[in-house]
mmCIF file of C-alpha atoms and ligand atoms in Angstrom:
data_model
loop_
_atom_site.group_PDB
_atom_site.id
_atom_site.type_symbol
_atom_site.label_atom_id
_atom_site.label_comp_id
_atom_site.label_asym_id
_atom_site.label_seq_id
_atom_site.Cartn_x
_atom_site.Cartn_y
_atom_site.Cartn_z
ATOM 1 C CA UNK U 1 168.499 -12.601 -42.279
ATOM 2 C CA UNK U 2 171.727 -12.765 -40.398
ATOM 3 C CA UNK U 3 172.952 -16.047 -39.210
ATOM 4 C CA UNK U 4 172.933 -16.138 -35.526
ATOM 5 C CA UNK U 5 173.158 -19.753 -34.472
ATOM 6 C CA UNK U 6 171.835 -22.902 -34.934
ATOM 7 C CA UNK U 7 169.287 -22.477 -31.925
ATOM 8 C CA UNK U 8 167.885 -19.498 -33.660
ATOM 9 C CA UNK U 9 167.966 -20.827 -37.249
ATOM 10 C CA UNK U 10 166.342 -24.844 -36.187
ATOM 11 C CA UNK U 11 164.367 -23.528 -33.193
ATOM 12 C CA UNK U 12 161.124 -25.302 -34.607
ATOM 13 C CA UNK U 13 163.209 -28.442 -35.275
ATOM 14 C CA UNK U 14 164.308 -28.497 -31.931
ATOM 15 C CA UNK U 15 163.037 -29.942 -28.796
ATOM 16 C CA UNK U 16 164.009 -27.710 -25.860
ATOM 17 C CA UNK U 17 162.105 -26.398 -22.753
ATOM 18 C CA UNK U 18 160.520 -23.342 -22.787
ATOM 19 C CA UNK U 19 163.328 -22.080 -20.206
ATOM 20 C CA UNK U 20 166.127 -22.457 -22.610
ATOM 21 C CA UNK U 21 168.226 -19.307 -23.082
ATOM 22 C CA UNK U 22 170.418 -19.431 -25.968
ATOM 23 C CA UNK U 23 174.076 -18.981 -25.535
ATOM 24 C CA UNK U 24 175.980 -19.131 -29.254
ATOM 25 C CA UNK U 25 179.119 -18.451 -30.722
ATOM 26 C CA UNK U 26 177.487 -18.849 -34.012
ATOM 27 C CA UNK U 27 178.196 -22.381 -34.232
ATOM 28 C CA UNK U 28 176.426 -24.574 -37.542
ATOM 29 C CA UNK U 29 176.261 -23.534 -40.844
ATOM 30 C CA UNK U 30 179.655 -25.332 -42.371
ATOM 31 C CA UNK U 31 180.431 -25.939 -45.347
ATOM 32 C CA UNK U 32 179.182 -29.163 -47.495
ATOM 33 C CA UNK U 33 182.800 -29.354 -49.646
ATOM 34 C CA UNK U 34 181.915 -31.138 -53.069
ATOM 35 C CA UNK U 35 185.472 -33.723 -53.629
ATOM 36 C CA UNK U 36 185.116 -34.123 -57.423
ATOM 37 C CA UNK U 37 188.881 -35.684 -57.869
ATOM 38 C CA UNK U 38 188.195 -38.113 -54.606
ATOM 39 C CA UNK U 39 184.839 -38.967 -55.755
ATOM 40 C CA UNK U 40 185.703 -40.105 -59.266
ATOM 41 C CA UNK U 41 187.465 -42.492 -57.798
ATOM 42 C CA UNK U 42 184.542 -44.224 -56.203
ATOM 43 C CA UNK U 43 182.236 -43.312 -59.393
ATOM 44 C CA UNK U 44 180.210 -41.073 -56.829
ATOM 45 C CA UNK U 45 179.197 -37.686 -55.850
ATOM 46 C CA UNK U 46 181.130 -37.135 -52.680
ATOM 47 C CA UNK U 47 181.009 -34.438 -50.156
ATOM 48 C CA UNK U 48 183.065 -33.589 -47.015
ATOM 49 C CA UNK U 49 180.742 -32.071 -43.921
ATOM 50 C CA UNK U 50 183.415 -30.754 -42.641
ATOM 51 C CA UNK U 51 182.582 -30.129 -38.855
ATOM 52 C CA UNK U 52 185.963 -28.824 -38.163
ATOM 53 C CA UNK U 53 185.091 -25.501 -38.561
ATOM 54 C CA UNK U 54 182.935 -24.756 -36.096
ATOM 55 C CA UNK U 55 183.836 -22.183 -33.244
ATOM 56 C CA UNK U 56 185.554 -24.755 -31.206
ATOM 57 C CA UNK U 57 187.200 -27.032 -34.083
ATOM 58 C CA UNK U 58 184.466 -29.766 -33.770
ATOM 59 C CA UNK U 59 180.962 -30.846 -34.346
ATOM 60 C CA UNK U 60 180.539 -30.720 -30.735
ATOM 61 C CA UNK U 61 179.534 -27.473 -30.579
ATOM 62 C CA UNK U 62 176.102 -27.817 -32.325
ATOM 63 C CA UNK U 63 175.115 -30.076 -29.225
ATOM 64 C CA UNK U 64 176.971 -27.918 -26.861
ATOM 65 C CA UNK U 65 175.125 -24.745 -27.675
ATOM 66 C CA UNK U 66 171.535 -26.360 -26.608
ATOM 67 C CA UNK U 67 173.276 -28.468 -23.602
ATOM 68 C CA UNK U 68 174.185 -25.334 -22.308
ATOM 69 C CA UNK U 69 171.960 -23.081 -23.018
ATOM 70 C CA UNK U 70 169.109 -25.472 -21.638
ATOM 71 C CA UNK U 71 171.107 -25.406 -18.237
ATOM 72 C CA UNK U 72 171.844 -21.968 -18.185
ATOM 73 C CA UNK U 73 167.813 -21.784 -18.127
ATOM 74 C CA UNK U 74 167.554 -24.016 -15.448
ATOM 75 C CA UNK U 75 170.002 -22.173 -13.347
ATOM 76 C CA UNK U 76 172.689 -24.448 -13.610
ATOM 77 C CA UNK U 77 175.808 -22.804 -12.423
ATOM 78 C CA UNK U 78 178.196 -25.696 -12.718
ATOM 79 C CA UNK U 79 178.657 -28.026 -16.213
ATOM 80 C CA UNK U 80 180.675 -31.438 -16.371
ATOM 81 C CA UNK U 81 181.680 -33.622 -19.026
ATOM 82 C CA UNK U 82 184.216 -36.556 -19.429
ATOM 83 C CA UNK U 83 185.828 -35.897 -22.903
ATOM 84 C CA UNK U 84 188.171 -37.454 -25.308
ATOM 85 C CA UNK U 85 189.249 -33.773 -25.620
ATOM 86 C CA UNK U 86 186.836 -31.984 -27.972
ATOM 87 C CA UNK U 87 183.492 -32.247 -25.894
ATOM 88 C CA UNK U 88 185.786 -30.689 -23.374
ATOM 89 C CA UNK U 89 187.014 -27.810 -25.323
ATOM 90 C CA UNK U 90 183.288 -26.882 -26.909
ATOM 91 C CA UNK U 91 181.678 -27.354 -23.066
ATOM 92 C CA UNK U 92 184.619 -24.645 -22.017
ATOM 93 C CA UNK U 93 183.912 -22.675 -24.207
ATOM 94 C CA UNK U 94 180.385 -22.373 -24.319
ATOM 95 C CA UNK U 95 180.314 -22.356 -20.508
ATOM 96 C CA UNK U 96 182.878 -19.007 -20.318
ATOM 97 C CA UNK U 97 180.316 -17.726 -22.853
ATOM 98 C CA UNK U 98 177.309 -18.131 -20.363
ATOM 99 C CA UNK U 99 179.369 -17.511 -17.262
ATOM 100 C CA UNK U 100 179.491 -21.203 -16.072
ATOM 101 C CA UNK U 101 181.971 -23.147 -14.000
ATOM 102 C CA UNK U 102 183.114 -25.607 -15.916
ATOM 103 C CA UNK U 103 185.032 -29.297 -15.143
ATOM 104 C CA UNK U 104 186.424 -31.696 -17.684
ATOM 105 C CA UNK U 105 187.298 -35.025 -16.770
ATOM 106 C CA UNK U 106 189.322 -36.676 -19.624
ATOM 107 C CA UNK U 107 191.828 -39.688 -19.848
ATOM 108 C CA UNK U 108 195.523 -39.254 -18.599
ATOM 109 C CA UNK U 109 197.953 -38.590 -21.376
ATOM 110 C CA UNK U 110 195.627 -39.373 -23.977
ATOM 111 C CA UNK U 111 193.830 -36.172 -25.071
ATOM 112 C CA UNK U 112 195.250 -34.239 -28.471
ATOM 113 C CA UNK U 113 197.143 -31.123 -27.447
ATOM 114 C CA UNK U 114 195.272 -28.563 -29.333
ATOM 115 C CA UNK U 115 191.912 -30.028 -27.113
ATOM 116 C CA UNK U 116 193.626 -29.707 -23.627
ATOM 117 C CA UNK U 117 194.952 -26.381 -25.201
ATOM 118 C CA UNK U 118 191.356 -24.968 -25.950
ATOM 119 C CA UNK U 119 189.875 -26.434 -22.476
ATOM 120 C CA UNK U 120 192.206 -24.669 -20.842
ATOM 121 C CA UNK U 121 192.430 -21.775 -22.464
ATOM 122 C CA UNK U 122 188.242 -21.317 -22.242
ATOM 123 C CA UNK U 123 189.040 -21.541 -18.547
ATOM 124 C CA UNK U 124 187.745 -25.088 -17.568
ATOM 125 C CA UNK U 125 188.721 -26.986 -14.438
ATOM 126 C CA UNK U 126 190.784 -29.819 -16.408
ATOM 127 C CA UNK U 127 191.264 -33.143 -14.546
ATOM 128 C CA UNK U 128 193.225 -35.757 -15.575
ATOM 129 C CA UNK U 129 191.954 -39.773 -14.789
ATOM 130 C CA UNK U 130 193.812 -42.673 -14.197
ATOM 131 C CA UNK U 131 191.577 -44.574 -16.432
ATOM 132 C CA UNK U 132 189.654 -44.236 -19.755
ATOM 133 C CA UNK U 133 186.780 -42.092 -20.857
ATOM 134 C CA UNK U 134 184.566 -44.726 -20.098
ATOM 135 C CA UNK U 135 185.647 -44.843 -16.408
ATOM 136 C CA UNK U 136 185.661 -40.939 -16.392
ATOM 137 C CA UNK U 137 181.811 -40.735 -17.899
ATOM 138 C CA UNK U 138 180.988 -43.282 -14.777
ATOM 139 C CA UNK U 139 182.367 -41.094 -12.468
ATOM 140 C CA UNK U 140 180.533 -37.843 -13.986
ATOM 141 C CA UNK U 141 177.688 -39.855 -14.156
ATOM 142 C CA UNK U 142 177.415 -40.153 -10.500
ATOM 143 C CA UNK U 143 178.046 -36.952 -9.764
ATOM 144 C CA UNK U 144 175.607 -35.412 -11.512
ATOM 145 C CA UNK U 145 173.237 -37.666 -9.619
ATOM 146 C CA UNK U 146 174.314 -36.698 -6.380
ATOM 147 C CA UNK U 147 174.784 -32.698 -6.746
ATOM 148 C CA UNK U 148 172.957 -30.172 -8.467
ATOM 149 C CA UNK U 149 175.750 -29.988 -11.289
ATOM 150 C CA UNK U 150 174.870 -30.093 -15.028
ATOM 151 C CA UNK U 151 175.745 -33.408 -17.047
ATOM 152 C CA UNK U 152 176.680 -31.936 -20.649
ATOM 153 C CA UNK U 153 177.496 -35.066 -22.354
ATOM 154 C CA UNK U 154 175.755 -36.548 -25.026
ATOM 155 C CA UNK U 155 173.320 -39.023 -22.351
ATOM 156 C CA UNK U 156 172.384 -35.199 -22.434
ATOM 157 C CA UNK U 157 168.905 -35.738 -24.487
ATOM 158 C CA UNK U 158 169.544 -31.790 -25.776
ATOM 159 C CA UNK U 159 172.987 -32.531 -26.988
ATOM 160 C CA UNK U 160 171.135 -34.952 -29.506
ATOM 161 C CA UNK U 161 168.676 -32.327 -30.242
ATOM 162 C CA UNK U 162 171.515 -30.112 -31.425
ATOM 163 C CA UNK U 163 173.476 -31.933 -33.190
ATOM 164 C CA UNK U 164 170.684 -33.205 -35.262
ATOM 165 C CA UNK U 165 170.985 -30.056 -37.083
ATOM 166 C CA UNK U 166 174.114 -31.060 -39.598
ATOM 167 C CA UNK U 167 171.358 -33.733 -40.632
ATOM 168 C CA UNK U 168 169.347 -30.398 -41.530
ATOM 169 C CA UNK U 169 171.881 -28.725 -43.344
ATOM 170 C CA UNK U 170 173.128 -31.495 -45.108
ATOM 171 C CA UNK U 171 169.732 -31.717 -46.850
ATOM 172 C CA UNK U 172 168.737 -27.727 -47.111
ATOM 173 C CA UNK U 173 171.854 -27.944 -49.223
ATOM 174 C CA UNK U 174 171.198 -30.829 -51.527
ATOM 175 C CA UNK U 175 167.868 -30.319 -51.680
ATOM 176 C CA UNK U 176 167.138 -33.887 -50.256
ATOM 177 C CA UNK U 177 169.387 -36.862 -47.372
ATOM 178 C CA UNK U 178 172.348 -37.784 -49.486
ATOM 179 C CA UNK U 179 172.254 -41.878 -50.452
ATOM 180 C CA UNK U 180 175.124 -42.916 -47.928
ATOM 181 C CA UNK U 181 176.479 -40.744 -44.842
ATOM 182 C CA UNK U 182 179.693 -42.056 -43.578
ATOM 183 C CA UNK U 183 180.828 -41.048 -39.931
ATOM 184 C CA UNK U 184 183.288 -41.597 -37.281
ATOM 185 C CA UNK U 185 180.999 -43.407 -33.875
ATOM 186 C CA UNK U 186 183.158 -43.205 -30.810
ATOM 187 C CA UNK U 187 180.610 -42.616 -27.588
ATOM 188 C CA UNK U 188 177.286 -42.698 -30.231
ATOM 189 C CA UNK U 189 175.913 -39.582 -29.701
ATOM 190 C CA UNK U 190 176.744 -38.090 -33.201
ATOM 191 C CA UNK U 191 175.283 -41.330 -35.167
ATOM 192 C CA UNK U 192 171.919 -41.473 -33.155
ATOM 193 C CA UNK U 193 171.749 -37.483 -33.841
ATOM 194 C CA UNK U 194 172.181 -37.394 -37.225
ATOM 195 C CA UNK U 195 169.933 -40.417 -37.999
ATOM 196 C CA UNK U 196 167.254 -39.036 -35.443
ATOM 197 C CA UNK U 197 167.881 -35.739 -37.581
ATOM 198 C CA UNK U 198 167.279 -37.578 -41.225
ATOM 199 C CA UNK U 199 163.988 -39.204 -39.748
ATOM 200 C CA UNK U 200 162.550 -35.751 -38.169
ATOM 201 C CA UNK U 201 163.729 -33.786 -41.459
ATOM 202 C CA UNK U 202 161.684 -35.875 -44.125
ATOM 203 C CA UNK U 203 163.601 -35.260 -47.042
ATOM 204 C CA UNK U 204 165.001 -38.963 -47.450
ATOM 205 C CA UNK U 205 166.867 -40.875 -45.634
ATOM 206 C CA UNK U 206 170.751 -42.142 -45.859
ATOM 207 C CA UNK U 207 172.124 -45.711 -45.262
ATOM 208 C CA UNK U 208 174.332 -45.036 -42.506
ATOM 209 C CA UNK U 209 178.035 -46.358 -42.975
ATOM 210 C CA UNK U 210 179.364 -46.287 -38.836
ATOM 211 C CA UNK U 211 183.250 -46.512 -38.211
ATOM 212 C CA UNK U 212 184.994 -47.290 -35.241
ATOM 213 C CA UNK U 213 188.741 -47.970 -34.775
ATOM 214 C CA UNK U 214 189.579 -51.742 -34.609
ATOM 215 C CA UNK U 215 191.143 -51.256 -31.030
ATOM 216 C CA UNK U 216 188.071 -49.450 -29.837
ATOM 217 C CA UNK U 217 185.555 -51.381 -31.818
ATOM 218 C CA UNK U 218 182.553 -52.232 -29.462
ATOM 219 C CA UNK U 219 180.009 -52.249 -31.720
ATOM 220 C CA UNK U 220 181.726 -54.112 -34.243
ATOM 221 C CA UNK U 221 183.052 -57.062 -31.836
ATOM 222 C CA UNK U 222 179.337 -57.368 -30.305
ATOM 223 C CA UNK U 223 181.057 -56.445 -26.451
ATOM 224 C CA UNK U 224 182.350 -53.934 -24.038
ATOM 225 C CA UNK U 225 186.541 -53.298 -24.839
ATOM 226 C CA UNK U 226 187.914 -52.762 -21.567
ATOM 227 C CA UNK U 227 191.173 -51.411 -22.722
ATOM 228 C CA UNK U 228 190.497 -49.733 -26.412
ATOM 229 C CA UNK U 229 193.502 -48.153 -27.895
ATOM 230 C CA UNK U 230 193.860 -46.566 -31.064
ATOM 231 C CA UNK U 231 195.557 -43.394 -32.526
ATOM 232 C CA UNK U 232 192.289 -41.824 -33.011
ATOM 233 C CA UNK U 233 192.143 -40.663 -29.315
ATOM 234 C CA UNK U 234 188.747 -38.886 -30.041
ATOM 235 C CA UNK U 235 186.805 -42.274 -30.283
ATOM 236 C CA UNK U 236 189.254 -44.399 -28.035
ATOM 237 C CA UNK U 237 185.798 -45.803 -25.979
ATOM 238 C CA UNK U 238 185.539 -48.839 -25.507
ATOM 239 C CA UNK U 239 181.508 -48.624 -23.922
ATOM 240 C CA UNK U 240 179.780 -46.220 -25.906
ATOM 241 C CA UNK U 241 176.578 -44.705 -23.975
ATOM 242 C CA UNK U 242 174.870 -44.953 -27.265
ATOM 243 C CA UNK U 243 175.765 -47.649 -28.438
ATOM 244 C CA UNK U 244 172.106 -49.665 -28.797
ATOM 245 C CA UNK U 245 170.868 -46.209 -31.183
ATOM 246 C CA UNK U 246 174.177 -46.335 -33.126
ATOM 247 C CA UNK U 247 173.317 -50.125 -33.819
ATOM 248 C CA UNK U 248 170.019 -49.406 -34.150
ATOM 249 C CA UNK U 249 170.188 -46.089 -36.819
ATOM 250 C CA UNK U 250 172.518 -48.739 -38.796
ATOM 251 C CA UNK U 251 170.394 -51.521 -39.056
ATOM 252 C CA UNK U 252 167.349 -49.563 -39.504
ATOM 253 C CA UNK U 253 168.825 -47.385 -42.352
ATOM 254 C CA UNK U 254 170.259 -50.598 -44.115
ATOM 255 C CA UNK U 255 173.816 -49.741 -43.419
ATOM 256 C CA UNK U 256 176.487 -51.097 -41.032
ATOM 257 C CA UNK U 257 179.092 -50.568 -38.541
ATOM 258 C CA UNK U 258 182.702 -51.420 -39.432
ATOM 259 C CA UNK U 259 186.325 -51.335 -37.660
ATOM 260 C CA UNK U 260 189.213 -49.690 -39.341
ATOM 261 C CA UNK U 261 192.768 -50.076 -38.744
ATOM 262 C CA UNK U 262 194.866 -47.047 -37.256
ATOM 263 C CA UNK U 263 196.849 -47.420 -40.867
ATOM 264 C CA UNK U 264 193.872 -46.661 -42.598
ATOM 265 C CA UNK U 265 192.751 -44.289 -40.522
ATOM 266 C CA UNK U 266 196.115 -42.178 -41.324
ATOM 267 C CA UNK U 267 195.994 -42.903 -44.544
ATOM 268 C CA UNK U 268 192.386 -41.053 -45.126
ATOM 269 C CA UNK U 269 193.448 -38.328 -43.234
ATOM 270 C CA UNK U 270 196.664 -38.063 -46.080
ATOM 271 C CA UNK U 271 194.351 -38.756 -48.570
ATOM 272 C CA UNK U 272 191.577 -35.377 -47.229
ATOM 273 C CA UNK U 273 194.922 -33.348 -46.227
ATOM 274 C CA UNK U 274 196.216 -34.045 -50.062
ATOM 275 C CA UNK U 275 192.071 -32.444 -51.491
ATOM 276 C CA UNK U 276 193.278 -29.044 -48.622
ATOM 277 C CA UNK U 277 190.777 -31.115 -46.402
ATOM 278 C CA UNK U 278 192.826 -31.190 -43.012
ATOM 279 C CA UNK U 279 191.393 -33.539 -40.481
ATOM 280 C CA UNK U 280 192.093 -34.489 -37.088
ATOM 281 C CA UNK U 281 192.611 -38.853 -37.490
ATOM 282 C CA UNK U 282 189.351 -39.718 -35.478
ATOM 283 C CA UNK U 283 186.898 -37.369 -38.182
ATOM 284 C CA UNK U 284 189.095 -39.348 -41.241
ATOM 285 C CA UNK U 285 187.365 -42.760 -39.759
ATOM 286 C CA UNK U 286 184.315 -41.886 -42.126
ATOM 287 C CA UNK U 287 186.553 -42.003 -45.255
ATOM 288 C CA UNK U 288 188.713 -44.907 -44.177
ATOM 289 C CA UNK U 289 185.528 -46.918 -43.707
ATOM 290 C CA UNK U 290 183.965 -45.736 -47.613
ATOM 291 C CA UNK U 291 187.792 -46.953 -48.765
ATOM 292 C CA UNK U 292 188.074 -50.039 -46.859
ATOM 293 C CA UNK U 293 184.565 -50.987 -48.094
ATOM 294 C CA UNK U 294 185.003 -50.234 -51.658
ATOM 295 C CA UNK U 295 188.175 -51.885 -52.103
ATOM 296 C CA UNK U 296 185.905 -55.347 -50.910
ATOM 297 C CA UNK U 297 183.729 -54.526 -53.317
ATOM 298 C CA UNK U 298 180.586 -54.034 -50.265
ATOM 299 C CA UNK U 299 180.382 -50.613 -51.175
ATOM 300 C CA UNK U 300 178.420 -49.923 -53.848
ATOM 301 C CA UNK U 301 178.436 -45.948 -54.645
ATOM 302 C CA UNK U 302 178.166 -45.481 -58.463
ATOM 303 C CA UNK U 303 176.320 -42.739 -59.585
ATOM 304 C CA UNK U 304 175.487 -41.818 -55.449
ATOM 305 C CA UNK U 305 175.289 -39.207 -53.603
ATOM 306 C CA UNK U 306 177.817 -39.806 -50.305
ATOM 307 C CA UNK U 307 178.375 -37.509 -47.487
ATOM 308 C CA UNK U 308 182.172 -37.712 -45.345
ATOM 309 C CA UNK U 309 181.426 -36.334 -41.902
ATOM 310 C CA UNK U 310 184.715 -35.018 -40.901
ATOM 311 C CA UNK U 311 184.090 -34.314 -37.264
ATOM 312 C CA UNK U 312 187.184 -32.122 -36.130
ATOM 313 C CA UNK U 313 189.792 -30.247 -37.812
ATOM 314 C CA UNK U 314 193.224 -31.372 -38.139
ATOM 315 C CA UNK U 315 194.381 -28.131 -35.793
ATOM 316 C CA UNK U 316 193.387 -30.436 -32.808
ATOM 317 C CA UNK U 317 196.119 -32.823 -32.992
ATOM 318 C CA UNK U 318 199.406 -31.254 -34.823
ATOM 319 C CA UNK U 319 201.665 -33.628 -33.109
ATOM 320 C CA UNK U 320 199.806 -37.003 -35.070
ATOM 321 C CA UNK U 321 201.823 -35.181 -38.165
ATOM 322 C CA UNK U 322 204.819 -33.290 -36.741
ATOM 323 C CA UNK U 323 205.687 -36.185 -34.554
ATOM 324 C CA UNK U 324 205.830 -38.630 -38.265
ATOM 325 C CA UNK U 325 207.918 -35.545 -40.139
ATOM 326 C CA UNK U 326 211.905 -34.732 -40.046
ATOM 327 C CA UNK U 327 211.260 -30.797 -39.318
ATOM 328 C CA UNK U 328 212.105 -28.415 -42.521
ATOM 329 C CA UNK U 329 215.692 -27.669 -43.577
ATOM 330 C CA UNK U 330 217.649 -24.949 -42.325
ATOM 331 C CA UNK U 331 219.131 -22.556 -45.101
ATOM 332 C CA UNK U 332 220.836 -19.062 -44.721
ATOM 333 C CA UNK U 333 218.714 -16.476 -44.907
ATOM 334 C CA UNK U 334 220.516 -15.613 -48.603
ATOM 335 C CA UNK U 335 218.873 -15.977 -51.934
ATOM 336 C CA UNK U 336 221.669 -18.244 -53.689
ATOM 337 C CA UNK U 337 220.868 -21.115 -50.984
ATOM 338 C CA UNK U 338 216.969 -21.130 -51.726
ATOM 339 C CA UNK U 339 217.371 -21.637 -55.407
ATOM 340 C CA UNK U 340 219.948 -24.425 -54.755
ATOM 341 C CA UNK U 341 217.185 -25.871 -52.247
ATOM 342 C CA UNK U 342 214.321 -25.149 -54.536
ATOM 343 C CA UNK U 343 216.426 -26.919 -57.287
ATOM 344 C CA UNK U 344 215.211 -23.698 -59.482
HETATM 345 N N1 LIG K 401 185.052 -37.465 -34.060
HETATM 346 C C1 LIG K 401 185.610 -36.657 -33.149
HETATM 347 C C2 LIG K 401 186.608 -35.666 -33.628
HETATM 348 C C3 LIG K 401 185.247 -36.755 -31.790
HETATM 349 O O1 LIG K 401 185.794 -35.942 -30.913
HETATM 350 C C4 LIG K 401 184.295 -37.727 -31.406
HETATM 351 C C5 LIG K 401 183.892 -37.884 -30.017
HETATM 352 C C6 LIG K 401 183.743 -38.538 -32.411
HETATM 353 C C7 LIG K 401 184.145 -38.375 -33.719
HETATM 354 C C8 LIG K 401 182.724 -39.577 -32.113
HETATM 355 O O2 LIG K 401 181.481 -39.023 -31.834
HETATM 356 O O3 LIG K 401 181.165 -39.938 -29.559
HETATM 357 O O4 LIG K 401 179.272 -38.957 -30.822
HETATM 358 O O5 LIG K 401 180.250 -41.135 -31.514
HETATM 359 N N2 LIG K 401 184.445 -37.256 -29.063
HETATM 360 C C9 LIG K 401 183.956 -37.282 -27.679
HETATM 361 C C10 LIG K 401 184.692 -36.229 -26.858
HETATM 362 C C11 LIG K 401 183.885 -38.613 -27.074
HETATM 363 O O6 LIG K 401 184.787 -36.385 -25.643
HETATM 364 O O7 LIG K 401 185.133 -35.232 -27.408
HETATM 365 P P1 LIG K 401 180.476 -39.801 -30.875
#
């Protein structure tokens, strides 16, 4: 049968109303990209999820398609979100497709160009805060209280239902949960879904390797960060709404939650971009983490099966690479000058 959307494919996985009306751009089915050369390394069986390519450039769509199509049933006729940039994007997007109004509140100056790109060019309402995504989720929090329009984050309970569904996959494709999953955790959402997926899927279940950034480490440090910074804009939270499930989906599946430096974020991003994996820094958190903890020796993955989520593609955020680049040489356009370039 013909692929037509993760609400379609899951439905009897899937806890939705009986009013939902899905709206899809065919989001889901991505590719589980075996990393022989990588995985060597790390005596392991390792595998990229790479979320990237979904419709929108991030695994946000998969919770995006049931937000809003659960909405849409109810008659919603106005969405919000705060993003980081991607949520944004994928709740444009998905909201143009249903005919929705759609507002994005994200953090001044700090939201990857190719996200405020796709927000705006899916025809949200962008608006900039003087403050961080925590302080913009607070104020779309409220809102949504206090008017009739729909809250599509991931405090969203179908968000979580959606985005369980790469938990799905991820087993229909090995046959059974992989040994480790290692993932970005900015705001939670993605975590608690995918460990909420692994427990409703019974096929096994994965110890779950969390990373945050070390500037916007909340979980790690045991307290709100008031001002988190890193170069990973995508999880640059400093209270995730989740936060108690991400601990919890850790502890419970015997793994942890660790910080990462910005350095090694970049580095695993090289490192994915070098196997034609190209990531946008936040989604290379997962790998960083599976380095950083291997190199201590806390990371035990011989003979393993380990699963990289790699949450957006690299597309989102060109300038994190152009910006660290001298821009290519200039020749003439005359075939003498490219073989004394090409050294030929
Ligand atoms: N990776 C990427 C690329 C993200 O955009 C996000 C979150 C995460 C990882 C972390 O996922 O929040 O479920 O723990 N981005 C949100 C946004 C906050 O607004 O786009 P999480």
């Amino acid at each position: 049968m013909t692929y037509q959307g993760l609400i379609q494919h899951y439905r009897q996985y899937l806890d939705l109303p009986a009013h939902t009306q899905a709206i899809s751009l065919l989001e889901g089915n991505t590719p589980l990209i075996p990393m022989p050369r990588l995985g060597r390394e790390f005596g392991c069986e390792l595998f990229v999820k790479f979320e990237g390519l979904n419709p929108t450039g991030s695994f946000k769509d998969r919770g995006m398609t049931t937000a809003i199509s659960e909405a849409v049933g109810r008659g919603a006729q106005t969405v919000i979100c705060a993003s980081t940039g991607n949520t944004a994007a994928s709740a444009a997007a998905y909201a143009a497709r249903a005919g929705l109004r759609s507002i994005v509140l994200i953090p001044e100056g700090k939201v990857a160009v190719g996200k405020l790109a796709g927000a705006i060019a899916y025809g949200a309402e962008v608006i900039q805060i003087q403050g961080s995504f925590d302080d913009a989720l607070s104020l779309v929090v409220e809102i949504t209280q206090k008017t009739p329009i729909a809250l599509v984050n991931s405090i969203n309970p179908y968000r979580i239902e959606g985005q369980k569904t790469s938990a799905f996959e991820i087993c229909d494709v090995l046959g059974s949960a992989p040994d480790w999953l290692c993932l970005p955790v900015g705001n939670a959402g993605n975590i608690t879904s995918y460990w909420a997926g692994f427990k409703q899927y019974q096929k096994g279940l994965p110890q779950v390797l969390g990373v945050q950034a070390a500037g916007a480490a909340p979980l790690v440090l045991g307290h709100p960060v008031e001002k988190p910074e890193t170069i990973a804009t995508a999880i640059r939270i400093g209270k995730p709404a989740r936060g108690e499930q991400a601990l919890e989906a850790a502890q419970q599946s015997g793994g942890r939650i660790i910080a990462v430096s910005d350095a090694e974020i970049l580095s695993a991003q090289k490192i994915l971009a070098s196997e034609g994996v190209w990531v946008e820094p936040a989604s290379a958190a997962g790998l960083a983490g599976l380095i950083a903890e291997s190199s201590v020796g806390k990371f035990e993955a011989k003979g393993k099966k380990v699963v990289v989520v790699c949450t957006g593609h690299g597309m989102k955020d060109p300038s994190i690479i152009t910006e660290s680049f001298t821009a290519p040489k200039v020749i003439p356009a005359e075939y003498q000058a490219l073989v004394e370039m090409v050294d030929a």
